[in-house]
Amino acid sequence: MRENEWETAVREPLASAAPDVTALVLVDGAAGTGKTWFVKWLLALPELGAVPRLKVTFTASGAVVLRESTRPDMTASAVSKTGSVRRPAGTRPGALVPPGPTPLKTSSLGELVTSLDTGAPVVLVAEDVHRANEQDAHALRTLLAQPPAGLRAVLTYRPEELASPGLVLGAPVGYPAEMSLVRLRLGPLDEEEVRAMAVEALGEDRCPPRFVARLHTRSGGIAQVVADLVAELKTAGPLPGGRADSIGRDRLTARDVDEAAVPLRLAELVVGRVAALDDLTRRLAWAAAVLDEAATEDELTSVAALPAESGRAALTAALSEAVLHEMGVGRYGFGTPLEATAVYQLLPGPVRRELHGRAAEALAARRSVPWAGLARQQFASGRIADWLDSVENAAREAVEAGDHQLAISLLEDTLAHPEVRESNRVWLALMLARIAYNGLRSDQTVEVLRRLVDDPALPGAARGEIRLDLGLLIGNQVGRGSEGGLELIRAIEELSTRPALAARAMAALALPYWPRGALPDNLIWLERAEATAGGSGDTTVQAAVAANRVTVLLSVGDPDGWRLLEQLPRESDDVRILGHSARGVTNAADAAIWLGEYATARELLAEGPKLAARSGHLYVEQGARGKSLILDMMTGHWAGLTAQARALVTELGEMPLIAGHAGLVLGLLAVARGEWTQVGTWLSAPDLAGDDSPVPLAAAAAGGRIRLALARNEQQTAAREAAEAWARLQAKAVWVWATELAPWAVDATVRAGEVDKAREMVDEFAAGTEGRQAPAAVAALMSCRALLAEADGAFPEAAEYFRRARACYQALPRPYEAALAAEAVGRCALAGNLETTAGISKLATSTKELEVLGATWDVARVRAVLRAHPGAERRPPGRPRYDERLSPREQEVAELAGAGLSNREIAATLHLSPRTVEQHVARSLRKLGAVSRRDLAATDRGGKPGPGYP
């Protein structure tokens, strides 16, 4: 993490110094910042491995010498012939110090110091010298003022605990002019460094950005505190209320950090420091713990109820004892929020309440009132009415600042308190529901809203409005469309006297994205929504319905949707109307991706998030990122795409729709690259293979699973998967969404011997997309017809269909599918003995195009076909010598083995025997010096990363 900084600041000066040059490294850092870690790093450096060293650690009770395997030749007064440290004069004669850490009396340090003058380089490490008494400090000052040649001294200390601030050894040291001096200050870790620690201990999937940000804030970036917190959080269970089978079920949240106990090491350190304070200074520390944020001297003094002069003296003492720290110009507080928590938890209840009351007065007096902080103080001091007013102000302020998640957390926590009266609970719940609709997933919000709508005392009109937002939240952010749809239907009944809101629920039910209901049912809801909204006179609801009409029409490939898209109010001053336009534009981008209108999709994905940001629709803004990943995959922008998709899953894995887009990309790329062990993790996840999965995503994922089964020669599995996926599309009747499924489903059905059934599938696909503006479906239909012709043995016809499909894919562009179509043209040409040279040329072209993309498995598969054909180019006679380099065949086998394929799967791909593959793997491991098959993934020809990889 920080080794690069240490390399420059410490290692280079030490390594470049002549053997007789003296050097001193002063390492200062507060408790837990990594001084011990630095010492371990330093002593492990190769250039110091053979240098004798002496390591001294000062404790509260004295010094401890840690003997090292390479130690200086100490004088007879200090060391016996066996090398053990003798006890100082006055101890029992002949009593030798036992091996390991050895406690010493103060007089012995001087003797050890004098033993360092051996005439050769030697390392002295003195840890925690802030604890050294005057005798030991004097011995070190003397040594450093007149150091022996070649001395490398390292002193670590806590600057806040020095007896004389600024003087490491209690008094000035007359350092020689020729001594090299290095000062290394170990401060808090930044957020990226905290993330690295968390990921190493917990795994990347468990560490989303909001969790890392809160971990950094609560720990203050203190390395030891981070390590202790992470150790405790490692055992945290699934998200409350989360599905046991959802992506990211073990992801940690900011709430997990807030609820974690204060690490014992930190708690004892800060509590011990506070306990040593006098009464007035302790009261000031209590005030700082209650405020739990940086405060001025006047605020701290006021909350502690101290006179001004006493407050200043107490603050000075608290700073001197390192209990409080200056957090900015004129502002003071604990070094980390956890320190404040440790002190706060020990305050008696009546004292806390009194302090909170004065803290509320102090915060209310600020020019810019911190509403969230004020609300916390008011609640803790029992001022319930004032607390509710501040919560409302805080939530509104957070929304205006674009921080929907803060507003949601405030309202969730408030509604969880029984002190909230029913009348207040209704308007707070309505505020939460409206904000949550625009924010990211929160299972706690769902539970809060569900309890409210199930409360018989809730007024009917309020119940319908809350249920409306609950249904939208469940369907979108939580990703349970069918469940959300049921809530929307109930909301419509409850909103019979509020037609505008009922129209919003109807418009949501019109969207065909979810499997519940067929397209005709969705269209009926759309008609009802338009009629109801038109009669309501509510322009906001009319904008919502208009956005959903655009979504429905474009989802089915109706070109009239593009005309209506241009009519959406994109420049409205009403953020609610603008938000619906943002949703309509982003949904249109999604539809354009599945239709094959990729240039238009890219333009809309540039516009939609900007509109969403202007209107405060965080969910819409973030959702566009998942759609962009699919667009990049389809259009062949594969370089770095895996890393981007994994990062999105890490960040937003609790959002099934967004994570589902990323999972689809990861799964389909894994198929093409031969990383088959990963495919099931993504393409068979509940968000892509469940009964409630979004229809287009589920169809595309099924296509990937079918292709993998075909590659593994699992014909029955592929045919069964094809039949089930096709039945789901028949039930929905949105046939443009069959585009990513149809070629693979038809192929699987043909290979299962059911050619007539495959023909019916193609006819159904053709009829369902006729008259639709869906260029990707046109290309897919060409491929399906080619597969039927190939199955009939009509190879010239099949080749022609594949040529036309390739031209369509190239025009979109879909470079991967175009390359596969080129392969199919070559395959048909060779199978029909039509044009052998042209067929081989097409296979070679396909190989080159696939290699550019980084489709490792496809490249190896097509090359194997080429090599197997009698007309393909052959290598010259004789056995070439590769020595320790991989042969081309060994390279292919190594790539596939590194990707995760078994020997049997590699053998099927390359038309080899499993025994031959086993031999190639063994030779590849030996030549590359790899320990396991997984190590082979990191190398390509010349040991370079494969193309298209992140």
PDB file of C-alpha atoms in Angstrom, residues 519-632:
ATOM      1  CA  LEU A 519     -47.921  -7.715 -24.194  1.00  0.00           C
ATOM      2  CA  PRO A 520     -51.689  -7.291 -24.844  1.00  0.00           C
ATOM      3  CA  ASP A 521     -52.187  -6.895 -21.086  1.00  0.00           C
ATOM      4  CA  ASN A 522     -49.498  -4.231 -20.985  1.00  0.00           C
ATOM      5  CA  LEU A 523     -51.161  -2.355 -23.840  1.00  0.00           C
ATOM      6  CA  ILE A 524     -54.504  -2.374 -22.032  1.00  0.00           C
ATOM      7  CA  TRP A 525     -52.867  -0.792 -18.977  1.00  0.00           C
ATOM      8  CA  LEU A 526     -51.288   1.823 -21.245  1.00  0.00           C
ATOM      9  CA  GLU A 527     -54.666   2.747 -22.730  1.00  0.00           C
ATOM     10  CA  ARG A 528     -56.188   3.072 -19.250  1.00  0.00           C
ATOM     11  CA  ALA A 529     -53.264   5.186 -18.073  1.00  0.00           C
ATOM     12  CA  GLU A 530     -53.552   7.575 -20.999  1.00  0.00           C
ATOM     13  CA  ALA A 531     -57.305   7.988 -20.559  1.00  0.00           C
ATOM     14  CA  THR A 532     -57.002   8.542 -16.806  1.00  0.00           C
ATOM     15  CA  ALA A 533     -54.050  10.945 -17.064  1.00  0.00           C
ATOM     16  CA  GLY A 534     -55.723  12.914 -19.836  1.00  0.00           C
ATOM     17  CA  GLY A 535     -58.737  13.571 -17.659  1.00  0.00           C
ATOM     18  CA  SER A 536     -56.726  14.464 -14.571  1.00  0.00           C
ATOM     19  CA  GLY A 537     -55.239  17.696 -15.879  1.00  0.00           C
ATOM     20  CA  ASP A 538     -52.011  16.847 -14.026  1.00  0.00           C
ATOM     21  CA  THR A 539     -49.074  17.690 -16.311  1.00  0.00           C
ATOM     22  CA  THR A 540     -46.595  15.736 -14.196  1.00  0.00           C
ATOM     23  CA  VAL A 541     -48.583  12.514 -14.491  1.00  0.00           C
ATOM     24  CA  GLN A 542     -49.158  13.163 -18.187  1.00  0.00           C
ATOM     25  CA  ALA A 543     -45.371  13.404 -18.611  1.00  0.00           C
ATOM     26  CA  ALA A 544     -44.957  10.108 -16.753  1.00  0.00           C
ATOM     27  CA  VAL A 545     -47.476   8.366 -19.013  1.00  0.00           C
ATOM     28  CA  ALA A 546     -45.890   9.887 -22.136  1.00  0.00           C
ATOM     29  CA  ALA A 547     -42.479   8.529 -21.104  1.00  0.00           C
ATOM     30  CA  ASN A 548     -43.964   5.093 -20.598  1.00  0.00           C
ATOM     31  CA  ARG A 549     -45.717   5.145 -23.995  1.00  0.00           C
ATOM     32  CA  VAL A 550     -42.345   5.858 -25.606  1.00  0.00           C
ATOM     33  CA  THR A 551     -40.863   2.957 -23.645  1.00  0.00           C
ATOM     34  CA  VAL A 552     -43.601   0.507 -24.659  1.00  0.00           C
ATOM     35  CA  LEU A 553     -43.563   1.391 -28.357  1.00  0.00           C
ATOM     36  CA  LEU A 554     -39.791   1.254 -28.698  1.00  0.00           C
ATOM     37  CA  SER A 555     -39.584  -1.953 -26.679  1.00  0.00           C
ATOM     38  CA  VAL A 556     -41.639  -3.720 -29.349  1.00  0.00           C
ATOM     39  CA  GLY A 557     -39.880  -2.038 -32.273  1.00  0.00           C
ATOM     40  CA  ASP A 558     -42.718   0.337 -33.224  1.00  0.00           C
ATOM     41  CA  PRO A 559     -41.054   3.186 -35.167  1.00  0.00           C
ATOM     42  CA  ASP A 560     -43.717   5.634 -33.971  1.00  0.00           C
ATOM     43  CA  GLY A 561     -41.918   5.588 -30.624  1.00  0.00           C
ATOM     44  CA  TRP A 562     -39.041   7.632 -32.068  1.00  0.00           C
ATOM     45  CA  ARG A 563     -41.436  10.438 -33.027  1.00  0.00           C
ATOM     46  CA  LEU A 564     -42.973  10.475 -29.552  1.00  0.00           C
ATOM     47  CA  LEU A 565     -39.515  10.447 -27.971  1.00  0.00           C
ATOM     48  CA  GLU A 566     -38.728  13.790 -29.582  1.00  0.00           C
ATOM     49  CA  GLN A 567     -41.864  15.254 -27.976  1.00  0.00           C
ATOM     50  CA  LEU A 568     -40.818  14.515 -24.383  1.00  0.00           C
ATOM     51  CA  PRO A 569     -40.334  17.784 -22.414  1.00  0.00           C
ATOM     52  CA  ARG A 570     -36.557  17.838 -21.983  1.00  0.00           C
ATOM     53  CA  GLU A 571     -36.274  21.517 -21.007  1.00  0.00           C
ATOM     54  CA  SER A 572     -38.991  21.712 -18.361  1.00  0.00           C
ATOM     55  CA  ASP A 573     -38.367  23.813 -15.274  1.00  0.00           C
ATOM     56  CA  ASP A 574     -40.353  21.300 -13.227  1.00  0.00           C
ATOM     57  CA  VAL A 575     -37.849  18.713 -11.940  1.00  0.00           C
ATOM     58  CA  ARG A 576     -40.643  16.128 -11.646  1.00  0.00           C
ATOM     59  CA  ILE A 577     -41.482  16.432 -15.331  1.00  0.00           C
ATOM     60  CA  LEU A 578     -37.789  16.517 -16.210  1.00  0.00           C
ATOM     61  CA  GLY A 579     -37.288  13.334 -14.201  1.00  0.00           C
ATOM     62  CA  HIS A 580     -39.905  11.484 -16.244  1.00  0.00           C
ATOM     63  CA  SER A 581     -38.250  12.712 -19.445  1.00  0.00           C
ATOM     64  CA  ALA A 582     -34.917  11.417 -18.158  1.00  0.00           C
ATOM     65  CA  ARG A 583     -36.509   8.044 -17.531  1.00  0.00           C
ATOM     66  CA  GLY A 584     -38.109   8.029 -20.995  1.00  0.00           C
ATOM     67  CA  VAL A 585     -34.832   8.890 -22.725  1.00  0.00           C
ATOM     68  CA  THR A 586     -32.876   6.249 -20.790  1.00  0.00           C
ATOM     69  CA  ASN A 587     -35.552   3.609 -21.411  1.00  0.00           C
ATOM     70  CA  ALA A 588     -35.416   4.517 -25.113  1.00  0.00           C
ATOM     71  CA  ALA A 589     -31.670   3.921 -25.036  1.00  0.00           C
ATOM     72  CA  ASP A 590     -32.268   0.493 -23.536  1.00  0.00           C
ATOM     73  CA  ALA A 591     -34.820  -0.339 -26.229  1.00  0.00           C
ATOM     74  CA  ALA A 592     -32.426   0.887 -28.932  1.00  0.00           C
ATOM     75  CA  ILE A 593     -29.748  -1.520 -27.671  1.00  0.00           C
ATOM     76  CA  TRP A 594     -32.012  -4.561 -28.011  1.00  0.00           C
ATOM     77  CA  LEU A 595     -33.284  -3.340 -31.401  1.00  0.00           C
ATOM     78  CA  GLY A 596     -29.772  -2.849 -32.785  1.00  0.00           C
ATOM     79  CA  GLU A 597     -29.914   0.963 -33.102  1.00  0.00           C
ATOM     80  CA  TYR A 598     -26.506   1.331 -31.507  1.00  0.00           C
ATOM     81  CA  ALA A 599     -25.516   4.826 -32.649  1.00  0.00           C
ATOM     82  CA  THR A 600     -28.855   6.165 -31.400  1.00  0.00           C
ATOM     83  CA  ALA A 601     -28.476   4.253 -28.162  1.00  0.00           C
ATOM     84  CA  ARG A 602     -25.080   5.827 -27.517  1.00  0.00           C
ATOM     85  CA  GLU A 603     -26.497   9.324 -28.090  1.00  0.00           C
ATOM     86  CA  LEU A 604     -29.398   8.675 -25.730  1.00  0.00           C
ATOM     87  CA  LEU A 605     -27.087   7.228 -23.066  1.00  0.00           C
ATOM     88  CA  ALA A 606     -25.127  10.460 -23.185  1.00  0.00           C
ATOM     89  CA  GLU A 607     -28.291  12.549 -22.788  1.00  0.00           C
ATOM     90  CA  GLY A 608     -30.333  10.490 -20.312  1.00  0.00           C
ATOM     91  CA  PRO A 609     -27.941  10.549 -17.330  1.00  0.00           C
ATOM     92  CA  LYS A 610     -27.519  14.308 -17.691  1.00  0.00           C
ATOM     93  CA  LEU A 611     -31.279  14.811 -17.511  1.00  0.00           C
ATOM     94  CA  ALA A 612     -31.411  12.418 -14.548  1.00  0.00           C
ATOM     95  CA  ALA A 613     -28.688  14.349 -12.717  1.00  0.00           C
ATOM     96  CA  ARG A 614     -30.518  17.633 -13.301  1.00  0.00           C
ATOM     97  CA  SER A 615     -33.735  16.190 -11.906  1.00  0.00           C
ATOM     98  CA  GLY A 616     -32.202  14.247  -9.013  1.00  0.00           C
ATOM     99  CA  HIS A 617     -33.065  10.770 -10.354  1.00  0.00           C
ATOM    100  CA  LEU A 618     -30.078   8.830  -9.041  1.00  0.00           C
ATOM    101  CA  TYR A 619     -31.492   5.421  -9.931  1.00  0.00           C
ATOM    102  CA  VAL A 620     -32.017   6.382 -13.576  1.00  0.00           C
ATOM    103  CA  GLU A 621     -28.560   7.947 -13.703  1.00  0.00           C
ATOM    104  CA  GLN A 622     -26.839   4.847 -12.339  1.00  0.00           C
ATOM    105  CA  GLY A 623     -28.963   2.468 -14.407  1.00  0.00           C
ATOM    106  CA  ALA A 624     -27.549   3.968 -17.591  1.00  0.00           C
ATOM    107  CA  ARG A 625     -24.131   2.605 -16.636  1.00  0.00           C
ATOM    108  CA  GLY A 626     -25.334  -0.991 -16.902  1.00  0.00           C
ATOM    109  CA  LYS A 627     -26.912  -0.334 -20.289  1.00  0.00           C
ATOM    110  CA  SER A 628     -23.656   1.195 -21.521  1.00  0.00           C
ATOM    111  CA  LEU A 629     -21.819  -2.010 -20.633  1.00  0.00           C
ATOM    112  CA  ILE A 630     -24.139  -4.086 -22.835  1.00  0.00           C
ATOM    113  CA  LEU A 631     -23.809  -1.571 -25.647  1.00  0.00           C
ATOM    114  CA  ASP A 632     -20.007  -1.779 -25.482  1.00  0.00           C
TER     115      ASP A 632
END
